[in-house]
């Protein structure tokens, strides 16, 4: 009898924790799938960013075709929010409460992510890799432990431009910026970077996301007599800025922020080569540019092209936002691999706060994705580049932000 | 049908509708209840807009702006604006802010009604469109009052009833989503009855007279100035209450919460629902609440082939579907759903009439 009892209790000791672990599985995890979801502007003023979600989905489809992660497929649900934060709130509640997602992932836009942050943190659902460079994601991680960003912060980016400009010329700087946290973050840190170099901001004109064009802003900025134009704007408005400035016969040095400083947008802005103002534009990036011949034989970019052709039919491979999507999906897959057979939301956030990924195939060589020890900014490096004869050429080596 | 039977049928239909609204949450998922509360919110705004546009003949493309005024009134009364450097400390419970939201928006509507007297038709539409366009920027301009582009967060503050915990009301325990549903629909039903009462009497007759012919209305002793501004005021007050509820339901406001597109959607809503009728507006509200989701293939996953769902999730896809559905609907129901109701009513009347002969 004793032997039987001992065997029984031993069985209990072994079985109990597994039984408990089984019953405590978080929503969105089943034996065959991990459900995650996020909003994306499929329509509206920022619809060009829809490619971010599409690129990520293509990468997940590729991973799923290879058997998924621990036999689970990633079910990534994309909901359109038309870049309107009120829609984001509704869509995210829908994803969490109806679709029962495990984590909210890759939601795009600063205001969109701000609008859902309190909700997600109170109900303890991960807000994974917010697609926005607002500094608050990393800075306020203690207050919002369920939120983490991905790309370099706008603060770091603004600072880098501010430090670059005086090296190029003694400048009078004019700034076009989006009238929200994103634009203001860039502008404030640009000024910080300029410091006492003698170059300074002589004019700054905001525009609203809801406005239709930035013609009047550009005219005012030109009138300020500036010889450097900083464009802190999303793609549609950035292209307009080039077009209007060119029509007015203004020939400043242009600094274009990373969110629109991509080759596909630059080609559009060059109006088929008619607009010479794009030439010499300075921007920063962390992504491998699909149009850059340097990466023709790069295994990461070969994979990118193959995946996009197979899993996102009809998508334009030269659209760099797809690369961003794949880069962020790659890191997500690595995170889920680390979670093993029983992923939990708590474990996901813990893993997200201790990333060390030096070889993301879609990011520039040398760019680390790294968090841990109080560092809550996954990417803190970048590469300045100059638009020269229809493509970007690197300027100097990688920069790294120390402050943020 | 005689007017008397018509009224009885109408009353019975309304009673049946109240019953449906009351029991619906038992048949749908908890989350769906939240989505249906947005139908009630849009219904309130549509009722207001139809009083102005459908009954008084004054086109407004700016009702999103009146919703914004209501939404911000509610949000600031609840959360205050001290955190942005403003003068108000907030602290008012969500429910009590709604009458004030309606009042503030109504007063702004009345004030706008005066200059609007000089405009009519297309010119009025443009003037109201201008408020809709200017509203988001205006809100951002006064950052210390409104929190600027970052908006005002209401989720989790004590003034919001039921952020994540259940709400106890009348001896029942409601989930936050069910609470929102019953709150929004109670107000919507009262608003519906209110609109019916306003429109059935003297005031409603004056409104319709203004719509049908201003000259004839004036010569019958109807004061154009009085009734046009009154229609603007009532209509804006409805939009204000809807905006306040919208802020509570979203637990968040920001200038882009009330974009120009919202004003246009509201106009689409009353056209789909049927101008100059009330019951059809429920369908108009369902249309603007759900079509953007359906256009993305959400909820329809099992009904449509994967190929189509895939197309709608491409950039721009939902907008195309939305447009096509709207065009088709206007072909099939040129007078909106309300027009369909009226036609059915007419058919029955005609049959009865010809039989009795």
XYZ file of C-alpha atoms in Angstrom:
761
model
C 0.000 0.000 0.000
C 2.800 2.359 0.903
C 4.430 1.806 -2.440
C 1.176 2.586 -4.208
C 0.724 5.749 -2.126
C 4.262 6.847 -2.811
C 3.821 6.231 -6.494
C 0.529 8.139 -6.448
C 1.984 11.121 -4.667
C 4.979 11.093 -6.977
C 2.609 11.059 -9.924
C 0.718 13.971 -8.394
C 3.881 15.964 -7.865
C 4.797 15.454 -11.489
C 1.332 15.925 -12.909
C 0.113 18.895 -10.893
C 2.410 21.602 -12.217
C 1.818 20.544 -15.810
C -1.933 20.474 -15.216
C -1.801 23.939 -13.682
C 0.370 25.245 -16.482
C -2.111 23.835 -18.964
C -5.077 25.513 -17.346
C -3.270 28.828 -17.052
C -2.652 29.202 -20.797
C -3.182 32.761 -21.917
C -5.793 33.686 -24.541
C -4.698 33.382 -28.143
C -2.638 30.237 -27.620
C -4.046 26.954 -28.844
C -2.346 23.691 -29.711
C -2.102 24.759 -33.340
C -1.945 28.565 -33.374
C -0.699 31.758 -31.799
C -3.147 34.554 -32.567
C -1.693 38.064 -32.666
C -3.144 41.193 -34.212
C -2.608 44.840 -34.872
C -3.990 47.807 -36.752
C -2.530 49.233 -39.904
C -3.602 52.180 -42.070
C -4.893 50.240 -45.070
C -6.759 53.393 -46.080
C -6.452 57.098 -45.298
C -3.605 59.612 -45.267
C -0.910 57.133 -44.218
C -1.976 54.191 -46.378
C 1.542 53.844 -47.792
C 2.472 52.257 -44.448
C 0.113 49.343 -45.072
C 3.142 47.602 -46.579
C 4.649 47.246 -43.087
C 1.874 44.881 -42.026
C 1.958 43.123 -45.393
C 5.692 42.450 -45.159
C 5.275 41.082 -41.627
C 2.421 38.849 -42.731
C 4.466 37.475 -45.619
C 7.244 36.525 -43.198
C 4.814 34.810 -40.809
C 3.272 32.912 -43.736
C 6.759 31.695 -44.621
C 7.393 30.534 -41.039
C 3.973 28.862 -40.953
C 4.686 27.032 -44.218
C 7.777 25.625 -42.530
C 5.706 24.179 -39.684
C 5.352 27.252 -37.470
C 6.853 27.662 -34.002
C 6.628 24.652 -31.678
C 3.970 23.313 -34.061
C 1.894 26.469 -33.728
C 1.150 28.678 -36.690
C 1.170 32.431 -36.285
C -2.248 33.851 -37.077
C -1.576 37.567 -37.624
C -4.785 39.615 -37.958
C -4.573 43.038 -39.523
C -7.374 45.552 -39.024
C -7.614 48.874 -40.850
C -7.743 51.970 -38.653
C -7.355 54.558 -41.447
C -4.685 56.248 -39.221
C -7.463 57.456 -36.911
C -6.766 56.688 -33.233
C -10.475 56.384 -32.394
C -10.683 53.547 -34.899
C -7.540 52.047 -33.408
C -9.176 51.936 -29.978
C -12.212 50.104 -31.342
C -10.191 47.753 -33.514
C -7.792 46.828 -30.727
C -10.614 46.143 -28.278
C -12.093 43.968 -30.970
C -8.818 42.082 -31.388
C -8.419 41.599 -27.635
C -12.011 40.902 -26.611
C -13.449 39.179 -29.656
C -10.516 37.642 -31.515
C -8.785 36.987 -28.147
C -5.310 37.764 -29.424
C -2.292 36.731 -27.389
C -0.557 40.038 -28.082
C -1.181 43.252 -29.970
C 1.624 43.563 -32.472
C 3.111 46.149 -34.828
C 0.289 48.694 -34.487
C 1.334 51.644 -36.591
C 1.418 55.316 -35.616
C 2.390 57.334 -32.558
C -1.108 58.523 -31.697
C -2.636 55.134 -32.433
C -0.272 53.478 -29.985
C -0.747 56.187 -27.358
C -4.510 55.743 -27.591
C -4.403 52.033 -26.701
C -1.491 52.012 -24.246
C -3.483 52.578 -21.035
C -6.051 49.975 -22.009
C -3.523 47.283 -22.904
C -1.409 47.905 -19.816
C -4.383 47.721 -17.478
C -5.635 44.461 -18.858
C -2.040 43.202 -19.190
C -1.947 42.410 -22.883
C 1.438 42.893 -24.575
C 1.743 45.880 -26.920
C 4.609 44.372 -28.845
C 6.898 46.362 -31.151
C 4.759 49.480 -31.560
C 5.556 50.797 -35.035
C 6.375 54.335 -33.982
C 9.607 56.006 -32.956
C 8.113 58.029 -30.111
C 10.622 58.195 -27.280
C 7.988 57.404 -24.665
C 7.862 53.654 -25.470
C 11.367 53.126 -24.139
C 11.521 56.019 -21.686
C 8.330 55.128 -19.804
C 8.759 51.365 -19.735
C 8.547 51.310 -15.943
C 5.097 52.890 -16.025
C 3.925 50.877 -19.035
C 5.603 47.471 -18.692
C 3.387 45.894 -21.371
C 4.483 48.273 -24.125
C 7.673 48.138 -26.190
C 8.690 49.900 -29.415
C 11.067 48.808 -32.149
C 12.628 51.419 -34.409
C 15.170 54.073 -33.294
C 13.494 56.858 -31.315
C 12.623 60.119 -33.040
C 14.619 61.835 -30.308
C 17.783 60.003 -31.343
C 17.051 60.670 -35.011
C 16.471 64.408 -34.497
C 19.690 64.650 -32.529
C 21.682 62.958 -35.298
C 20.430 65.452 -37.905
C 21.205 68.309 -35.542
C 24.760 67.108 -35.210
C 25.163 66.477 -38.929
C 23.944 69.822 -40.291
C 26.714 72.048 -38.842
C 29.319 69.709 -40.349
C 27.783 70.242 -43.782
C 27.361 74.004 -43.669
C 26.684 76.991 -41.464
C 22.998 76.717 -41.803
C 19.727 78.498 -41.417
C 17.315 75.627 -40.939
C 13.618 75.538 -41.884
C 11.477 72.690 -40.564
C 8.215 71.203 -41.810
C 6.780 68.933 -39.105
C 3.660 66.911 -38.357
C 1.761 68.581 -35.543
C 1.862 65.718 -33.056
C 4.276 63.993 -30.709
C 6.222 62.493 -33.567
C 6.943 65.775 -35.338
C 7.604 67.653 -32.109
C 9.951 64.943 -30.813
C 12.073 65.298 -33.966
C 12.016 69.094 -33.939
C 12.966 69.460 -30.266
C 15.891 67.085 -30.609
C 17.046 68.647 -33.870
C 17.402 71.914 -31.950
C 19.198 70.086 -29.169
C 21.617 68.585 -31.696
C 22.308 71.943 -33.344
C 23.230 73.254 -29.908
C 25.602 76.203 -30.090
C 27.032 75.252 -33.448
C 25.971 78.565 -34.966
C 23.460 76.839 -37.204
C 19.931 77.361 -36.009
C 16.277 76.799 -36.769
C 14.918 80.001 -38.327
C 11.419 78.759 -39.166
C 9.234 75.780 -38.256
C 5.838 75.157 -39.808
C 3.453 72.449 -38.569
C 0.873 70.643 -40.674
C -2.100 68.541 -39.556
C -2.460 64.883 -40.459
C -5.908 65.778 -41.746
C -4.740 68.545 -44.065
C -4.651 68.013 -47.798
C -1.403 69.720 -48.733
C 1.587 71.583 -47.334
C 1.964 74.202 -50.084
C 1.460 77.231 -47.845
C 3.862 75.886 -45.222
C 6.601 75.410 -47.815
C 6.062 78.930 -49.173
C 6.479 80.377 -45.667
C 9.542 78.272 -44.989
C 11.126 79.460 -48.225
C 10.408 83.063 -47.284
C 12.449 82.594 -44.097
C 15.585 82.551 -46.229
C 16.716 79.163 -44.917
C 19.289 77.094 -46.767
C 18.444 73.759 -45.110
C 14.964 72.196 -45.171
C 14.106 69.466 -42.682
C 11.075 67.387 -43.657
C 9.614 65.684 -40.590
C 6.552 64.332 -42.369
C 4.886 61.111 -43.503
C 5.351 60.055 -47.157
C 2.451 61.873 -48.851
C 3.371 65.195 -47.278
C 7.106 64.653 -47.743
C 6.606 64.166 -51.484
C 4.482 67.318 -51.610
C 7.202 69.240 -49.791
C 9.724 68.327 -52.513
C 7.295 69.163 -55.284
C 6.223 72.550 -53.881
C 9.761 73.622 -52.927
C 10.956 72.767 -56.415
C 8.144 74.713 -58.058
C 9.025 77.736 -55.978
C 12.597 77.467 -57.248
C 13.952 76.897 -53.733
C 17.202 74.898 -53.584
C 17.997 74.074 -49.960
C 19.873 71.050 -48.652
C 17.086 68.660 -47.663
C 17.032 66.451 -44.580
C 14.173 63.949 -44.828
C 13.140 61.893 -41.788
C 13.517 58.120 -41.807
C 9.782 57.403 -42.033
C 9.709 58.858 -45.555
C 13.393 58.817 -46.455
C 13.129 55.608 -48.411
C 14.073 54.932 -52.006
C 10.510 54.270 -53.187
C 9.362 57.627 -51.796
C 12.439 59.441 -53.130
C 11.763 58.089 -56.615
C 8.199 59.373 -56.430
C 9.418 62.752 -55.175
C 11.909 63.029 -58.027
C 8.945 63.155 -60.470
C 10.716 60.915 -62.964
C 13.966 62.855 -62.708
C 12.425 66.298 -63.264
C 12.762 67.333 -59.635
C 16.459 67.952 -58.941
C 15.789 68.982 -55.342
C 15.839 65.374 -54.164
C 19.503 65.104 -55.122
C 21.705 65.221 -52.038
C 18.887 64.550 -49.558
C 20.157 63.274 -46.215
C 18.248 60.714 -44.185
C 18.896 57.853 -41.819
C 17.890 54.212 -41.953
C 18.353 50.835 -40.337
C 16.890 48.792 -43.174
C 18.543 47.203 -46.176
C 17.247 49.040 -49.213
C 15.888 46.618 -51.850
C 16.899 48.981 -54.676
C 20.505 49.176 -53.515
C 22.730 46.960 -55.721
C 25.008 46.375 -52.708
C 22.447 43.823 -51.483
C 21.923 42.004 -54.771
C 23.764 38.961 -53.488
C 22.877 39.406 -49.830
C 21.146 36.271 -48.496
C 18.753 38.316 -46.361
C 17.538 40.400 -49.281
C 17.371 37.371 -51.571
C 15.091 35.766 -49.011
C 13.101 39.010 -48.779
C 12.451 39.059 -52.523
C 11.551 35.375 -52.616
C 9.149 35.635 -49.666
C 7.439 38.723 -50.986
C 6.951 37.171 -54.426
C 5.499 34.037 -52.882
C 3.426 35.308 -49.965
C 2.438 38.848 -50.966
C 1.538 38.536 -54.614
C 1.480 41.822 -56.467
C 3.405 43.666 -53.774
C 6.132 46.021 -55.005
C 9.477 44.591 -53.799
C 11.124 48.019 -54.010
C 8.804 49.314 -51.281
C 11.123 49.447 -48.250
C 8.241 49.305 -45.761
C 7.918 45.611 -46.559
C 11.505 45.189 -45.315
C 10.564 46.877 -42.035
C 7.642 44.464 -41.680
C 9.856 41.451 -42.239
C 12.501 42.740 -39.818
C 9.962 43.144 -37.027
C 8.331 39.792 -37.826
C 11.755 38.130 -37.719
C 12.325 39.415 -34.174
C 8.830 38.329 -33.141
C 9.450 34.819 -34.395
C 12.738 34.705 -32.446
C 10.874 35.818 -29.319
C 8.245 33.099 -29.701
C 10.959 30.510 -30.291
C 12.526 31.494 -26.978
C 9.180 31.044 -25.200
C 9.155 27.361 -26.036
C 6.150 25.084 -25.753
C 4.067 27.079 -23.250
C 4.142 30.753 -24.173
C 2.599 33.200 -21.707
C 2.092 36.935 -21.959
C 4.350 37.506 -18.964
C 7.096 35.430 -20.530
C 6.704 37.259 -23.837
C 7.293 40.649 -22.228
C 10.177 39.259 -20.211
C 11.761 37.968 -23.407
C 11.101 41.282 -25.174
C 13.011 43.059 -22.403
C 16.063 40.858 -22.915
C 16.623 40.684 -26.663
C 20.044 40.198 -28.120
C 19.787 39.796 -31.866
C 22.868 40.895 -33.803
C 22.007 39.272 -37.125
C 18.574 40.353 -38.256
C 18.862 39.598 -41.997
C 16.692 42.572 -43.005
C 18.587 45.216 -41.020
C 21.902 46.770 -42.026
C 24.955 44.761 -41.000
C 26.091 45.839 -37.549
C 22.650 47.060 -36.407
C 21.801 45.309 -33.155
C 18.362 44.609 -31.809
C 19.045 44.665 -28.110
C 17.232 45.302 -24.851
C 17.963 44.501 -21.207
C 19.546 46.016 -18.091
C 17.212 48.977 -18.123
C 17.599 49.525 -21.876
C 14.116 49.415 -23.379
C 14.891 50.688 -26.871
C 15.307 47.699 -29.233
C 17.142 49.595 -32.006
C 19.390 52.542 -31.190
C 21.590 52.791 -34.217
C 21.290 54.055 -37.738
C 23.116 54.888 -40.910
C 23.101 58.361 -42.419
C 22.747 58.204 -46.172
C 22.651 60.614 -49.094
C 20.419 60.348 -52.179
C 22.819 60.402 -55.105
C 21.822 59.804 -58.741
C 18.747 57.749 -57.996
C 19.911 55.795 -54.979
C 21.121 56.100 -51.412
C 24.840 56.130 -50.619
C 25.985 55.721 -47.018
C 27.524 58.727 -45.263
C 30.065 57.734 -42.603
C 29.624 54.693 -40.382
C 26.738 53.616 -38.162
C 25.695 56.138 -35.559
C 24.631 54.995 -32.119
C 22.468 56.921 -29.717
C 23.764 57.166 -26.192
C 21.082 59.245 -24.562
C 17.983 57.290 -25.341
C -53.715 52.960 -43.732
C -55.460 55.692 -41.865
C -53.290 58.055 -39.810
C -54.731 56.429 -36.695
C -53.701 52.873 -37.627
C -50.395 54.253 -38.858
C -49.743 55.698 -35.424
C -50.704 52.425 -33.747
C -48.446 50.427 -36.071
C -45.641 52.912 -35.423
C -46.093 52.674 -31.683
C -46.148 48.872 -31.742
C -43.047 48.802 -33.934
C -41.252 51.099 -31.489
C -42.293 48.921 -28.536
C -41.093 45.824 -30.370
C -37.810 47.572 -31.127
C -37.335 48.469 -27.451
C -37.825 44.823 -26.546
C -35.302 43.713 -29.172
C -32.774 46.232 -27.893
C -33.336 45.095 -24.306
C -32.813 41.389 -24.924
C -30.187 41.544 -27.678
C -27.132 41.315 -25.360
C -28.272 37.840 -24.270
C -27.918 36.608 -27.829
C -24.639 38.200 -28.866
C -21.124 37.968 -27.457
C -20.043 40.386 -24.775
C -17.792 42.199 -27.210
C -20.496 42.580 -29.870
C -22.544 44.468 -27.294
C -19.826 47.125 -27.300
C -19.965 47.383 -31.081
C -23.742 47.747 -30.998
C -23.397 50.565 -28.508
C -21.686 52.503 -31.298
C -24.807 51.930 -33.408
C -26.801 53.717 -30.683
C -24.278 56.557 -30.613
C -24.443 57.053 -34.376
C -28.228 56.801 -34.188
C -28.343 59.769 -31.795
C -26.166 61.836 -34.118
C -28.243 60.817 -37.143
C -31.497 61.750 -35.411
C -30.075 65.204 -34.816
C -28.741 65.575 -38.319
C -32.019 64.432 -39.845
C -33.955 67.041 -37.853
C -31.769 69.652 -39.512
C -31.210 68.194 -42.955
C -34.102 65.807 -43.547
C -36.855 67.849 -41.903
C -35.691 71.463 -42.143
C -33.783 71.142 -45.409
C -30.513 72.635 -44.158
C -27.578 70.511 -45.326
C -24.823 70.140 -42.764
C -21.448 68.661 -43.589
C -20.122 69.643 -40.187
C -21.858 67.482 -37.631
C -18.635 65.663 -36.788
C -17.462 68.983 -35.375
C -20.481 69.221 -33.059
C -19.731 65.676 -31.958
C -16.172 66.803 -31.264
C -17.468 69.637 -29.065
C -19.581 67.173 -27.103
C -16.776 64.640 -26.901
C -14.261 67.142 -25.620
C -16.744 68.620 -23.154
C -17.277 65.177 -21.664
C -13.590 64.283 -21.652
C -12.467 67.550 -20.056
C -15.219 67.466 -17.428
C -14.152 63.929 -16.538
C -10.368 64.025 -16.702
C -9.793 67.773 -16.453
C -7.024 69.571 -18.302
C -4.709 70.424 -15.425
C -2.234 67.853 -16.695
C -1.747 69.943 -19.841
C -1.586 73.232 -17.924
C -5.265 74.091 -18.296
C -7.578 75.478 -15.601
C -10.038 72.584 -15.071
C -9.515 69.755 -12.636
C -12.302 67.508 -13.926
C -13.714 64.904 -11.586
C -17.265 64.688 -12.913
C -18.804 61.236 -13.311
C -19.244 60.263 -16.967
C -23.043 60.115 -17.002
C -23.511 63.674 -15.682
C -21.270 65.156 -18.335
C -23.635 64.117 -21.121
C -26.357 66.739 -20.589
C -23.638 69.392 -20.420
C -22.040 68.041 -23.596
C -25.420 68.341 -25.309
C -25.964 71.832 -23.933
C -22.557 73.174 -24.946
C -22.789 71.723 -28.454
C -26.392 72.978 -28.705
C -25.352 76.524 -27.807
C -22.554 76.456 -30.359
C -25.089 75.126 -32.876
C -27.500 77.965 -32.068
C -24.687 80.480 -32.431
C -23.730 78.971 -35.769
C -27.369 79.047 -36.802
C -27.385 82.856 -37.004
C -24.695 83.337 -39.661
C -26.075 80.257 -41.383
C -29.360 82.128 -41.914
C -27.785 84.054 -44.743
C -26.692 80.882 -46.485
C -28.650 78.146 -48.104
C -28.187 75.006 -50.124
C -24.676 74.442 -51.392
C -23.281 77.516 -49.621
C -24.511 76.330 -46.252
C -23.043 72.896 -46.919
C -19.684 74.517 -47.584
C -19.837 76.704 -44.482
C -20.613 73.720 -42.264
C -17.917 71.717 -44.020
C -15.500 74.462 -43.019
C -16.185 73.872 -39.304
C -15.588 70.164 -39.790
C -12.275 70.878 -41.505
C -11.179 73.469 -38.965
C -12.169 71.494 -35.859
C -9.173 69.114 -35.534
C -6.691 71.973 -35.998
C -8.581 74.217 -33.598
C -8.489 71.525 -30.939
C -4.743 71.086 -31.438
C -4.200 74.833 -31.320
C -5.529 75.070 -27.760
C -3.275 72.414 -26.389
C -3.458 73.504 -22.753
C -7.216 72.896 -22.796
C -7.428 69.854 -25.036
C -4.138 68.028 -24.639
C -3.320 68.667 -28.306
C -2.722 65.803 -30.680
C -2.014 63.378 -27.877
C -5.626 63.632 -26.762
C -7.238 62.847 -23.421
C -7.078 59.361 -22.013
C -10.164 58.266 -20.039
C -9.500 54.570 -19.628
C -9.002 53.549 -16.022
C -9.768 56.940 -14.445
C -12.300 56.762 -11.590
C -14.793 59.001 -13.415
C -15.294 56.358 -16.100
C -17.876 53.781 -15.040
C -16.661 50.261 -15.625
C -13.220 50.385 -17.247
C -12.485 46.751 -16.516
C -14.679 45.835 -13.548
C -18.361 44.949 -13.689
C -20.962 47.627 -13.130
C -23.748 47.118 -10.590
C -26.937 48.778 -11.660
C -30.535 48.127 -10.568
C -29.460 45.001 -8.695
C -27.771 43.486 -11.723
C -24.120 43.053 -12.457
C -23.224 44.123 -15.993
C -19.942 43.619 -17.799
C -18.337 46.894 -18.924
C -19.415 46.176 -22.486
C -23.033 45.423 -21.564
C -23.093 48.544 -19.407
C -21.947 50.654 -22.351
C -24.585 49.020 -24.527
C -27.472 49.730 -22.159
C -26.254 53.237 -21.423
C -25.970 54.174 -25.083
C -29.236 52.541 -26.104
C -31.247 54.013 -23.209
C -30.143 57.452 -24.263
C -30.709 56.678 -27.945
C -34.277 55.496 -27.318
C -35.060 58.594 -25.266
C -33.511 60.700 -28.019
C -35.630 58.882 -30.588
C -38.832 59.508 -28.649
C -37.758 63.117 -28.120
C -37.179 63.636 -31.838
C -40.579 62.144 -32.609
C -42.274 64.466 -30.117
C -40.507 67.525 -31.509
C -41.339 66.642 -35.093
C -44.971 65.618 -34.734
C -46.212 68.948 -33.422
C -46.134 72.614 -34.345
C -42.344 72.842 -34.421
C -42.018 69.879 -36.746
C -44.652 71.332 -39.067
C -42.771 74.613 -39.154
C -39.524 72.748 -39.941
C -41.122 70.945 -42.843
C -42.675 74.145 -44.114
C -39.229 75.777 -44.162
C -37.839 72.777 -46.024
C -40.567 72.600 -48.644
C -40.705 76.289 -49.491
C -39.233 79.153 -47.529
C -41.473 81.679 -49.267
C -44.620 79.720 -48.483
C -43.483 79.224 -44.886
C -42.882 82.940 -44.361
C -46.207 83.870 -45.887
C -47.941 81.449 -43.489
C -46.323 83.226 -40.562
C -43.412 80.875 -39.858
C -40.349 82.756 -38.671
C -37.453 81.509 -40.778
C -34.797 82.869 -38.434
C -36.379 81.283 -35.414
C -36.917 77.828 -36.821
C -33.666 77.556 -38.733
C -31.563 78.467 -35.698
C -33.726 76.246 -33.499
C -33.160 73.319 -35.854
C -29.436 73.996 -35.761
C -29.442 74.139 -31.967
C -31.447 70.940 -31.427
C -29.473 69.120 -34.057
C -26.121 70.157 -32.596
C -27.268 69.205 -29.101
C -28.038 65.700 -30.337
C -24.605 65.531 -31.952
C -23.043 66.777 -28.705
C -24.623 64.005 -26.649
C -23.516 61.486 -29.279
C -19.986 62.890 -29.137
C -19.926 62.655 -25.338
C -21.033 59.046 -25.480
C -18.456 58.384 -28.176
C -15.725 59.679 -25.857
C -16.994 57.450 -23.031
C -17.259 54.381 -25.269
C -13.776 54.882 -26.721
C -12.394 56.004 -23.334
C -10.249 58.358 -25.371
C -10.553 61.514 -27.419
C -8.092 63.132 -29.744
C -8.605 65.626 -32.584
C -8.533 62.887 -35.194
C -11.258 61.004 -33.311
C -13.660 63.366 -35.098
C -12.180 63.715 -38.586
C -13.783 65.385 -41.595
C -14.715 61.913 -42.819
C -16.995 61.461 -39.790
C -19.143 64.408 -40.882
C -19.437 62.884 -44.326
C -20.260 59.450 -42.905
C -23.073 61.012 -40.877
C -24.545 62.519 -44.012
C -24.181 59.132 -45.719
C -25.979 57.639 -42.703
C -29.080 59.803 -43.047
C -29.198 59.300 -46.806
C -28.985 55.527 -46.355
C -31.512 55.684 -43.513
C -33.827 57.926 -45.484
C -34.120 61.706 -45.321
C -37.124 62.977 -43.445
C -37.861 59.792 -41.508
C -36.781 58.427 -38.153
C -37.126 54.645 -38.160
C -34.826 54.118 -41.153
C -32.017 55.857 -39.290
C -31.365 52.718 -37.243
C -30.185 51.137 -40.491
C -28.183 54.227 -41.347
C -26.451 53.883 -37.972
C -25.774 50.184 -38.513
C -24.404 51.069 -41.934
C -21.840 53.566 -40.674
C -20.923 51.482 -37.642
C -20.356 48.202 -39.436
C -19.736 48.740 -43.135
C -16.121 49.917 -42.646
C -15.480 46.609 -40.845
C -17.356 44.477 -43.352
C -15.522 46.238 -46.157
C -12.323 44.769 -44.703
C -13.795 41.292 -44.672
C -14.045 41.328 -40.858
C -16.847 39.125 -39.503
C -17.535 37.843 -43.001
C -14.608 35.416 -43.076
C -16.863 32.389 -43.407
C -19.232 33.978 -45.940
C -16.770 35.173 -48.532
C -14.057 33.257 -50.380
C -10.508 33.773 -49.078
C -9.512 35.336 -52.369
C -11.869 38.283 -51.854
C -10.909 38.710 -48.202
C -7.280 38.836 -49.309
C -8.057 41.579 -51.821
C -9.849 43.720 -49.268
C -6.850 43.596 -46.969
C -4.597 45.185 -49.536
C -3.924 48.905 -49.229
C -7.007 50.839 -50.262
C -9.138 47.706 -50.497
C -11.705 48.563 -47.822
C -12.355 51.999 -49.310
C -13.149 50.524 -52.708
C -15.583 47.987 -51.247
C -17.214 50.734 -49.206
C -17.699 52.885 -52.290
C -19.114 50.092 -54.412
C -21.578 49.030 -51.709
C -22.732 52.616 -51.259
C -23.333 53.083 -54.990
C -25.247 49.796 -55.238
C -27.352 50.689 -52.228
C -28.306 54.032 -53.740
C -29.404 52.271 -56.928
C -31.542 49.758 -55.069
C -32.898 52.090 -52.390
C -32.820 55.623 -53.808
C -34.843 56.922 -50.852
C -32.951 55.005 -48.226
C -34.309 52.355 -45.923
C -36.928 54.820 -44.639
C -38.146 55.203 -48.219
C -38.537 51.428 -48.455
C -40.666 51.430 -45.284
C -42.862 54.173 -46.702
C -43.293 52.308 -49.969
C -44.348 49.155 -48.149
C -46.824 51.228 -46.144
C -48.177 52.751 -49.357
C -48.566 49.350 -51.011
C -50.613 48.067 -48.097
C -52.727 51.213 -48.112
C -53.343 50.952 -51.853
C -54.378 47.312 -51.610
C -56.775 47.948 -48.790
C -58.151 50.905 -50.622
C -58.744 49.033 -53.870
C -60.262 46.043 -52.026
C -62.768 48.112 -50.144
C -63.928 49.475 -53.492
